Amino acid sequence: MMKAIVVEKPGDENALKLGEVAEPSIKPDEILIRVRAAGVNRADLLQRQGFYPPPPGASEIIGMECAGEVVAVGAAVTGWKIGDRAMALLPGGGYAEKAVAHYGSAMKIPATLSFEEAAGVPEVFLTVFLNFFMLAAIKRGETALIHGGGSGIGTASIQLLKEAGVGVIVTAGSDEKCEQCRKLGADVAINYKNGPFAPAVQTATDGRGVDAILDSIGGAYLAGNIESLAQGGRLVLIGLMNGTRAELDLAAVLRRHLKIFGSTLRVRPAAEKAQIVAGFVERFGVALEAGRLRPPIYKVVPAADAPTAHRMMQASEHFGKIIFKFD
């Protein structure tokens, strides 16, 4: 048996309880990780409420990323051995003392990162890499807009884009978060509570607009996103925090040669995730090893105090990542 954060019945933060469950078994292409820390993501809140079930065959335990030591290796696994420090992208199961990962979805933890920092890397950095670099094909010298600049996705975007020589504009919900985003590397930070973001984006780009946008807000931001894009611009939608429906000016899409992508990471096949991981390591592995890429940690919360972590996430009070720690 092992300790895990379980949800007996979907509901608010108080549905999260520290309990005991059976240890997972591994398949030939999987590794078993003794979890030292696990990242908290907004999708976890949806799963806790019963709105975002794990993919078929995945653990019912919440948690899409973790960091720890490898304690078992499947017969078909290459490149991993017992004792290796691993950080892994998971379809589920991260909120537990042990978690199973496909070996291609795991990365070696650089010496520059603690377990807590490493636990905040896989979900957000791989999401940003997939959507900005693989789908939107952002290039050096272009400019990107990220909504929620203070979130895990936002702070990972700032770091990866600056490392790649891309101009960075973010939106955030307070002057304090805007200042934190600028300190992290954002060129422009827009407080969306001071008015519509699109005119501010146009001002910041001298009327040109941005080349790519990463948006987790959804419907409420669609018109502003279209207005903010430059000729040939790309919008990547990764979440629907504020609406699933909106009117779209198709004339603008046609006239300005815009591209709109819908993208999720969790449900992609293991082989596809392995390609994303390999591409990320090839492109940004040196920067990761050198310590130039690391998630800002807002709070490290004991696993026994799981409801507090979800309340922080729900309130959007954090800058960077909220992390669970397993002793």
mmCIF file of C-alpha atoms in Angstrom:
data_model
loop_
_atom_site.group_PDB
_atom_site.id
_atom_site.type_symbol
_atom_site.label_atom_id
_atom_site.label_comp_id
_atom_site.label_asym_id
_atom_site.label_seq_id
_atom_site.Cartn_x
_atom_site.Cartn_y
_atom_site.Cartn_z
ATOM 1 C CA MET A 1 0.000 0.000 0.000
ATOM 2 C CA MET A 2 1.025 3.628 -0.463
ATOM 3 C CA LYS A 3 -0.229 7.062 0.526
ATOM 4 C CA ALA A 4 -2.109 9.079 -2.078
ATOM 5 C CA ILE A 5 -4.376 12.104 -2.287
ATOM 6 C CA VAL A 6 -7.760 10.641 -3.154
ATOM 7 C CA VAL A 7 -11.195 11.995 -4.052
ATOM 8 C CA GLU A 8 -13.950 9.906 -2.501
ATOM 9 C CA LYS A 9 -16.681 12.005 -4.123
ATOM 10 C CA PRO A 10 -16.218 14.866 -6.629
ATOM 11 C CA GLY A 11 -16.603 18.290 -5.075
ATOM 12 C CA ASP A 12 -14.770 21.306 -3.682
ATOM 13 C CA GLU A 13 -11.243 21.347 -2.241
ATOM 14 C CA ASN A 14 -12.356 19.470 0.863
ATOM 15 C CA ALA A 15 -12.991 16.399 -1.298
ATOM 16 C CA LEU A 16 -9.215 15.844 -1.321
ATOM 17 C CA LYS A 17 -8.108 13.409 1.379
ATOM 18 C CA LEU A 18 -4.801 11.733 2.166
ATOM 19 C CA GLY A 19 -5.515 8.012 2.101
ATOM 20 C CA GLU A 20 -3.994 4.653 1.272
ATOM 21 C CA VAL A 21 -4.269 2.830 -2.034
ATOM 22 C CA ALA A 22 -2.587 -0.149 -3.652
ATOM 23 C CA GLU A 23 0.795 0.482 -5.259
ATOM 24 C CA PRO A 24 0.620 0.534 -9.060
ATOM 25 C CA SER A 25 2.223 -2.129 -11.237
ATOM 26 C CA ILE A 26 4.196 -1.324 -14.375
ATOM 27 C CA LYS A 27 4.010 -2.525 -17.969
ATOM 28 C CA PRO A 28 7.151 -3.454 -19.943
ATOM 29 C CA ASP A 29 7.505 0.088 -21.368
ATOM 30 C CA GLU A 30 6.989 1.913 -18.059
ATOM 31 C CA ILE A 31 9.012 3.054 -15.065
ATOM 32 C CA LEU A 32 7.888 3.359 -11.448
ATOM 33 C CA ILE A 33 8.842 6.593 -9.688
ATOM 34 C CA ARG A 34 9.078 7.137 -5.946
ATOM 35 C CA VAL A 35 7.410 10.554 -5.924
ATOM 36 C CA ARG A 36 9.146 13.256 -3.919
ATOM 37 C CA ALA A 37 7.096 16.133 -5.319
ATOM 38 C CA ALA A 38 4.158 16.638 -7.681
ATOM 39 C CA GLY A 39 2.995 19.691 -9.591
ATOM 40 C CA VAL A 40 -0.491 21.167 -9.239
ATOM 41 C CA ASN A 41 -2.238 22.185 -12.457
ATOM 42 C CA ARG A 42 -5.557 23.869 -13.160
ATOM 43 C CA ALA A 43 -6.802 20.735 -14.901
ATOM 44 C CA ASP A 44 -6.439 18.960 -11.549
ATOM 45 C CA LEU A 45 -9.208 21.168 -10.155
ATOM 46 C CA LEU A 46 -11.516 20.112 -12.975
ATOM 47 C CA GLN A 47 -10.768 16.433 -12.360
ATOM 48 C CA ARG A 48 -11.444 16.866 -8.646
ATOM 49 C CA GLN A 49 -14.873 18.269 -9.532
ATOM 50 C CA GLY A 50 -15.624 15.359 -11.862
ATOM 51 C CA PHE A 51 -15.314 17.363 -15.105
ATOM 52 C CA TYR A 52 -12.008 16.045 -16.519
ATOM 53 C CA PRO A 53 -11.629 12.280 -16.181
ATOM 54 C CA PRO A 54 -8.258 10.657 -16.941
ATOM 55 C CA PRO A 55 -7.728 8.980 -20.308
ATOM 56 C CA PRO A 56 -8.802 5.315 -20.564
ATOM 57 C CA GLY A 57 -6.392 3.045 -18.723
ATOM 58 C CA ALA A 58 -4.738 5.861 -16.746
ATOM 59 C CA SER A 59 -4.683 6.101 -12.961
ATOM 60 C CA GLU A 60 -7.802 7.602 -11.383
ATOM 61 C CA ILE A 61 -5.534 9.493 -8.969
ATOM 62 C CA ILE A 62 -5.113 13.176 -9.854
ATOM 63 C CA GLY A 63 -1.719 14.499 -10.936
ATOM 64 C CA MET A 64 -0.158 15.077 -14.359
ATOM 65 C CA GLU A 65 3.503 15.584 -13.400
ATOM 66 C CA CYS A 66 5.900 14.403 -10.725
ATOM 67 C CA ALA A 67 9.552 14.160 -9.755
ATOM 68 C CA GLY A 68 11.445 11.543 -7.769
ATOM 69 C CA GLU A 69 13.637 8.468 -8.085
ATOM 70 C CA VAL A 70 13.133 5.468 -10.355
ATOM 71 C CA VAL A 71 12.436 2.375 -8.231
ATOM 72 C CA ALA A 72 11.423 -0.129 -10.942
ATOM 73 C CA VAL A 73 12.055 -0.440 -14.679
ATOM 74 C CA GLY A 74 9.995 -2.395 -17.221
ATOM 75 C CA ALA A 75 11.633 -5.041 -19.390
ATOM 76 C CA ALA A 76 11.289 -2.996 -22.599
ATOM 77 C CA VAL A 77 12.575 0.270 -21.116
ATOM 78 C CA THR A 78 15.801 1.798 -22.404
ATOM 79 C CA GLY A 79 17.796 4.689 -20.995
ATOM 80 C CA TRP A 80 16.623 4.340 -17.385
ATOM 81 C CA LYS A 81 17.876 2.462 -14.346
ATOM 82 C CA ILE A 82 16.862 2.176 -10.715
ATOM 83 C CA GLY A 83 18.066 5.190 -8.734
ATOM 84 C CA ASP A 84 17.876 7.719 -11.593
ATOM 85 C CA ARG A 85 16.290 11.066 -10.732
ATOM 86 C CA ALA A 86 13.272 11.448 -13.018
ATOM 87 C CA MET A 87 10.645 14.067 -13.770
ATOM 88 C CA ALA A 88 7.703 12.786 -15.747
ATOM 89 C CA LEU A 89 4.623 13.794 -17.674
ATOM 90 C CA LEU A 90 1.714 11.642 -16.528
ATOM 91 C CA PRO A 91 -1.842 10.954 -17.734
ATOM 92 C CA GLY A 92 -2.694 10.627 -14.032
ATOM 93 C CA GLY A 93 -1.392 9.317 -10.727
ATOM 94 C CA GLY A 94 0.991 12.080 -9.646
ATOM 95 C CA TYR A 95 -0.653 12.806 -6.279
ATOM 96 C CA ALA A 96 0.778 9.639 -4.717
ATOM 97 C CA GLU A 97 3.937 8.222 -3.167
ATOM 98 C CA LYS A 98 4.588 6.171 -6.313
ATOM 99 C CA ALA A 99 3.589 6.881 -9.900
ATOM 100 C CA VAL A 100 3.866 5.048 -13.212
ATOM 101 C CA ALA A 101 5.208 6.790 -16.311
ATOM 102 C CA HIS A 102 5.901 5.664 -19.860
ATOM 103 C CA TYR A 103 9.670 5.814 -20.160
ATOM 104 C CA GLY A 104 9.443 8.191 -23.132
ATOM 105 C CA SER A 105 7.425 10.669 -21.075
ATOM 106 C CA ALA A 106 10.173 11.066 -18.460
ATOM 107 C CA MET A 107 13.255 13.273 -18.389
ATOM 108 C CA LYS A 108 16.418 13.128 -16.302
ATOM 109 C CA ILE A 109 16.443 15.790 -13.577
ATOM 110 C CA PRO A 110 19.433 18.120 -13.986
ATOM 111 C CA ALA A 111 21.666 18.609 -10.962
ATOM 112 C CA THR A 112 20.633 22.273 -11.013
ATOM 113 C CA LEU A 113 17.018 21.443 -10.046
ATOM 114 C CA SER A 114 15.538 20.277 -6.744
ATOM 115 C CA PHE A 115 12.770 17.682 -6.728
ATOM 116 C CA GLU A 116 10.272 20.473 -6.035
ATOM 117 C CA GLU A 117 11.459 22.495 -9.022
ATOM 118 C CA ALA A 118 11.614 19.423 -11.250
ATOM 119 C CA ALA A 119 8.023 18.538 -10.375
ATOM 120 C CA GLY A 120 6.961 21.854 -11.875
ATOM 121 C CA VAL A 121 8.656 21.287 -15.241
ATOM 122 C CA PRO A 122 6.993 18.509 -17.299
ATOM 123 C CA GLU A 123 3.381 19.617 -17.751
ATOM 124 C CA VAL A 124 3.936 23.325 -18.344
ATOM 125 C CA PHE A 125 7.250 23.349 -20.221
ATOM 126 C CA LEU A 126 6.167 20.519 -22.528
ATOM 127 C CA THR A 127 2.780 22.179 -23.100
ATOM 128 C CA VAL A 128 4.511 25.400 -24.107
ATOM 129 C CA PHE A 129 7.008 23.574 -26.317
ATOM 130 C CA LEU A 130 4.269 21.614 -28.078
ATOM 131 C CA ASN A 131 2.030 24.596 -28.704
ATOM 132 C CA PHE A 132 4.386 27.487 -29.388
ATOM 133 C CA PHE A 133 7.285 25.641 -31.014
ATOM 134 C CA MET A 134 5.750 22.575 -32.680
ATOM 135 C CA LEU A 135 2.248 23.758 -33.625
ATOM 136 C CA ALA A 136 2.634 27.539 -33.964
ATOM 137 C CA ALA A 137 6.247 27.205 -35.220
ATOM 138 C CA ILE A 138 7.332 30.388 -33.430
ATOM 139 C CA LYS A 139 10.684 31.690 -34.683
ATOM 140 C CA ARG A 140 13.478 33.923 -33.436
ATOM 141 C CA GLY A 141 12.573 37.575 -33.982
ATOM 142 C CA GLU A 142 8.809 37.003 -33.843
ATOM 143 C CA THR A 143 6.550 38.182 -31.013
ATOM 144 C CA ALA A 144 4.215 36.068 -28.870
ATOM 145 C CA LEU A 145 1.319 36.832 -26.531
ATOM 146 C CA ILE A 146 0.593 34.649 -23.503
ATOM 147 C CA HIS A 147 -2.517 35.026 -21.358
ATOM 148 C CA GLY A 148 -2.071 34.342 -17.660
ATOM 149 C CA GLY A 149 1.573 35.357 -17.571
ATOM 150 C CA GLY A 150 1.884 34.541 -13.867
ATOM 151 C CA SER A 151 0.613 30.980 -14.216
ATOM 152 C CA GLY A 152 2.751 27.890 -14.602
ATOM 153 C CA ILE A 153 2.143 27.974 -18.359
ATOM 154 C CA GLY A 154 2.816 31.710 -18.452
ATOM 155 C CA THR A 155 6.103 31.601 -16.563
ATOM 156 C CA ALA A 156 7.307 28.618 -18.630
ATOM 157 C CA SER A 157 6.361 30.486 -21.823
ATOM 158 C CA ILE A 158 8.332 33.559 -20.819
ATOM 159 C CA GLN A 159 11.472 31.523 -20.184
ATOM 160 C CA LEU A 160 11.323 29.318 -23.284
ATOM 161 C CA LEU A 161 10.439 32.159 -25.634
ATOM 162 C CA LYS A 162 13.211 34.421 -24.341
ATOM 163 C CA GLU A 163 15.676 31.536 -24.611
ATOM 164 C CA ALA A 164 14.578 31.197 -28.252
ATOM 165 C CA GLY A 165 14.928 34.910 -29.045
ATOM 166 C CA VAL A 166 11.198 35.632 -29.264
ATOM 167 C CA GLY A 167 9.568 38.871 -28.090
ATOM 168 C CA VAL A 168 7.176 38.273 -25.191
ATOM 169 C CA ILE A 169 3.947 40.065 -24.289
ATOM 170 C CA VAL A 170 1.840 38.750 -21.400
ATOM 171 C CA THR A 171 -1.437 39.566 -19.723
ATOM 172 C CA ALA A 172 -1.858 39.247 -15.959
ATOM 173 C CA GLY A 173 -4.434 40.235 -13.358
ATOM 174 C CA SER A 174 -2.493 42.664 -11.172
ATOM 175 C CA ASP A 175 0.263 45.238 -11.401
ATOM 176 C CA GLU A 176 2.328 43.085 -9.035
ATOM 177 C CA LYS A 177 2.088 40.041 -11.314
ATOM 178 C CA CYS A 178 2.868 42.199 -14.337
ATOM 179 C CA GLU A 179 6.043 43.394 -12.616
ATOM 180 C CA GLN A 180 6.993 39.806 -11.712
ATOM 181 C CA CYS A 181 6.505 38.788 -15.351
ATOM 182 C CA ARG A 182 8.781 41.597 -16.516
ATOM 183 C CA LYS A 183 11.440 40.565 -13.988
ATOM 184 C CA LEU A 184 11.247 37.010 -15.344
ATOM 185 C CA GLY A 185 11.856 38.280 -18.866
ATOM 186 C CA ALA A 186 8.599 39.494 -20.422
ATOM 187 C CA ASP A 187 9.095 42.531 -22.650
ATOM 188 C CA VAL A 188 5.572 43.867 -22.077
ATOM 189 C CA ALA A 189 3.042 42.987 -19.354
ATOM 190 C CA ILE A 190 -0.585 44.119 -19.635
ATOM 191 C CA ASN A 191 -2.930 44.246 -16.643
ATOM 192 C CA TYR A 192 -6.157 42.973 -18.204
ATOM 193 C CA LYS A 193 -8.184 44.473 -15.352
ATOM 194 C CA ASN A 194 -7.307 47.945 -16.629
ATOM 195 C CA GLY A 195 -9.183 47.433 -19.902
ATOM 196 C CA PRO A 196 -9.232 45.333 -23.107
ATOM 197 C CA PHE A 197 -5.873 43.768 -23.900
ATOM 198 C CA ALA A 198 -6.037 43.993 -27.711
ATOM 199 C CA PRO A 199 -5.506 47.788 -27.980
ATOM 200 C CA ALA A 200 -2.543 47.487 -25.593
ATOM 201 C CA VAL A 201 -1.070 44.708 -27.757
ATOM 202 C CA GLN A 202 -1.451 46.866 -30.858
ATOM 203 C CA THR A 203 0.265 49.764 -29.090
ATOM 204 C CA ALA A 204 3.112 47.530 -27.903
ATOM 205 C CA THR A 205 3.698 46.229 -31.448
ATOM 206 C CA ASP A 206 3.279 49.570 -33.254
ATOM 207 C CA GLY A 207 0.054 48.328 -34.796
ATOM 208 C CA ARG A 208 1.524 45.129 -36.268
ATOM 209 C CA GLY A 209 0.130 42.599 -33.799
ATOM 210 C CA VAL A 210 1.745 39.387 -32.544
ATOM 211 C CA ASP A 211 2.769 36.292 -34.497
ATOM 212 C CA ALA A 212 1.401 33.699 -32.059
ATOM 213 C CA ILE A 213 -0.912 33.575 -29.050
ATOM 214 C CA LEU A 214 -1.240 30.897 -26.373
ATOM 215 C CA ASP A 215 -4.694 31.124 -24.793
ATOM 216 C CA SER A 216 -6.274 29.151 -21.954
ATOM 217 C CA ILE A 217 -9.218 31.544 -21.489
ATOM 218 C CA GLY A 218 -11.412 30.623 -24.447
ATOM 219 C CA GLY A 219 -14.582 32.278 -25.645
ATOM 220 C CA ALA A 220 -14.347 35.607 -23.853
ATOM 221 C CA TYR A 221 -10.936 36.302 -25.420
ATOM 222 C CA LEU A 222 -11.543 35.127 -28.981
ATOM 223 C CA ALA A 223 -12.356 38.522 -30.520
ATOM 224 C CA GLY A 224 -9.454 40.190 -28.719
ATOM 225 C CA ASN A 225 -7.095 37.434 -29.815
ATOM 226 C CA ILE A 226 -8.093 37.801 -33.472
ATOM 227 C CA GLU A 227 -7.637 41.569 -33.194
ATOM 228 C CA SER A 228 -4.187 41.058 -31.642
ATOM 229 C CA LEU A 229 -2.780 38.784 -34.366
ATOM 230 C CA ALA A 230 -0.455 40.005 -37.106
ATOM 231 C CA GLN A 231 -0.765 38.926 -40.747
ATOM 232 C CA GLY A 232 -0.245 35.151 -40.822
ATOM 233 C CA GLY A 233 -0.663 34.953 -37.039
ATOM 234 C CA ARG A 234 -1.371 31.717 -35.155
ATOM 235 C CA LEU A 235 -3.757 31.270 -32.210
ATOM 236 C CA VAL A 236 -3.363 28.136 -30.087
ATOM 237 C CA LEU A 237 -6.267 27.413 -27.751
ATOM 238 C CA ILE A 238 -5.363 25.173 -24.800
ATOM 239 C CA GLY A 239 -8.150 25.901 -22.306
ATOM 240 C CA LEU A 240 -11.676 27.192 -21.819
ATOM 241 C CA MET A 241 -11.585 28.958 -18.463
ATOM 242 C CA ASN A 242 -14.004 31.652 -19.613
ATOM 243 C CA GLY A 243 -16.417 30.258 -22.152
ATOM 244 C CA THR A 244 -16.762 27.601 -24.823
ATOM 245 C CA ARG A 245 -18.594 29.708 -27.408
ATOM 246 C CA ALA A 246 -17.923 32.998 -29.199
ATOM 247 C CA GLU A 247 -18.504 34.689 -32.537
ATOM 248 C CA LEU A 248 -15.598 34.538 -34.974
ATOM 249 C CA ASP A 249 -14.892 37.098 -37.679
ATOM 250 C CA LEU A 250 -14.129 34.686 -40.511
ATOM 251 C CA ALA A 251 -13.399 37.562 -42.877
ATOM 252 C CA ALA A 252 -10.443 38.534 -40.697
ATOM 253 C CA VAL A 253 -9.227 34.923 -40.642
ATOM 254 C CA LEU A 254 -9.328 34.759 -44.454
ATOM 255 C CA ARG A 255 -7.992 38.227 -45.197
ATOM 256 C CA ARG A 256 -5.098 38.020 -42.762
ATOM 257 C CA HIS A 257 -4.244 34.318 -43.341
ATOM 258 C CA LEU A 258 -4.722 33.423 -39.669
ATOM 259 C CA LYS A 259 -4.402 29.917 -38.242
ATOM 260 C CA ILE A 260 -6.328 28.623 -35.220
ATOM 261 C CA PHE A 261 -5.249 25.446 -33.393
ATOM 262 C CA GLY A 262 -7.019 23.507 -30.652
ATOM 263 C CA SER A 263 -4.595 21.518 -28.539
ATOM 264 C CA THR A 264 -4.439 19.295 -25.469
ATOM 265 C CA LEU A 265 -1.503 17.258 -24.196
ATOM 266 C CA ARG A 266 -2.912 14.776 -21.694
ATOM 267 C CA VAL A 267 -4.831 12.540 -24.107
ATOM 268 C CA ARG A 268 -2.098 12.220 -26.742
ATOM 269 C CA PRO A 269 -0.686 8.707 -27.228
ATOM 270 C CA ALA A 270 2.490 7.748 -25.382
ATOM 271 C CA ALA A 271 4.485 7.619 -28.614
ATOM 272 C CA GLU A 272 3.451 11.162 -29.478
ATOM 273 C CA LYS A 273 4.345 12.397 -25.998
ATOM 274 C CA ALA A 274 7.743 10.722 -26.335
ATOM 275 C CA GLN A 275 8.345 12.710 -29.533
ATOM 276 C CA ILE A 276 7.421 15.930 -27.727
ATOM 277 C CA VAL A 277 9.780 15.102 -24.847
ATOM 278 C CA ALA A 278 12.617 14.230 -27.230
ATOM 279 C CA GLY A 279 12.099 17.431 -29.200
ATOM 280 C CA PHE A 280 12.080 19.521 -26.035
ATOM 281 C CA VAL A 281 15.278 17.942 -24.720
ATOM 282 C CA GLU A 282 16.990 18.407 -28.078
ATOM 283 C CA ARG A 283 15.981 22.079 -28.300
ATOM 284 C CA PHE A 284 16.193 23.180 -24.669
ATOM 285 C CA GLY A 285 18.117 20.448 -22.811
ATOM 286 C CA VAL A 286 21.310 22.500 -22.600
ATOM 287 C CA ALA A 287 19.452 25.487 -21.138
ATOM 288 C CA LEU A 288 17.742 23.182 -18.643
ATOM 289 C CA GLU A 289 21.032 21.602 -17.582
ATOM 290 C CA ALA A 290 22.607 25.043 -17.222
ATOM 291 C CA GLY A 291 19.833 26.198 -14.892
ATOM 292 C CA ARG A 292 18.518 28.905 -17.224
ATOM 293 C CA LEU A 293 15.112 27.234 -17.202
ATOM 294 C CA ARG A 294 13.432 26.648 -13.859
ATOM 295 C CA PRO A 295 9.838 27.116 -12.712
ATOM 296 C CA PRO A 296 9.266 29.835 -10.111
ATOM 297 C CA ILE A 297 7.851 28.037 -7.067
ATOM 298 C CA TYR A 298 5.042 29.894 -5.315
ATOM 299 C CA LYS A 299 4.457 27.430 -2.486
ATOM 300 C CA VAL A 300 5.442 23.888 -1.532
ATOM 301 C CA VAL A 301 2.517 22.281 0.297
ATOM 302 C CA PRO A 302 2.601 19.006 2.277
ATOM 303 C CA ALA A 303 0.475 16.323 0.647
ATOM 304 C CA ALA A 304 -1.634 16.132 3.801
ATOM 305 C CA ASP A 305 -2.708 19.737 3.193
ATOM 306 C CA ALA A 306 -3.930 19.213 -0.371
ATOM 307 C CA PRO A 307 -7.090 21.376 -0.070
ATOM 308 C CA THR A 308 -4.930 24.458 0.606
ATOM 309 C CA ALA A 309 -3.024 23.982 -2.654
ATOM 310 C CA HIS A 310 -6.227 23.740 -4.689
ATOM 311 C CA ARG A 311 -7.653 26.843 -2.994
ATOM 312 C CA MET A 312 -4.533 28.785 -3.988
ATOM 313 C CA MET A 313 -4.873 27.608 -7.573
ATOM 314 C CA GLN A 314 -8.588 28.392 -7.701
ATOM 315 C CA ALA A 315 -7.996 31.917 -6.393
ATOM 316 C CA SER A 316 -5.189 32.509 -8.941
ATOM 317 C CA GLU A 317 -3.117 34.018 -6.155
ATOM 318 C CA HIS A 318 0.026 32.198 -7.221
ATOM 319 C CA PHE A 319 2.925 33.264 -9.421
ATOM 320 C CA GLY A 320 4.539 30.205 -10.975
ATOM 321 C CA LYS A 321 3.956 26.708 -9.644
ATOM 322 C CA ILE A 322 2.261 25.215 -6.602
ATOM 323 C CA ILE A 323 3.922 21.942 -5.593
ATOM 324 C CA PHE A 324 2.928 19.016 -3.367
ATOM 325 C CA LYS A 325 5.704 17.453 -1.318
ATOM 326 C CA PHE A 326 5.739 13.798 -0.307
ATOM 327 C CA ASP A 327 8.127 12.939 2.527
#
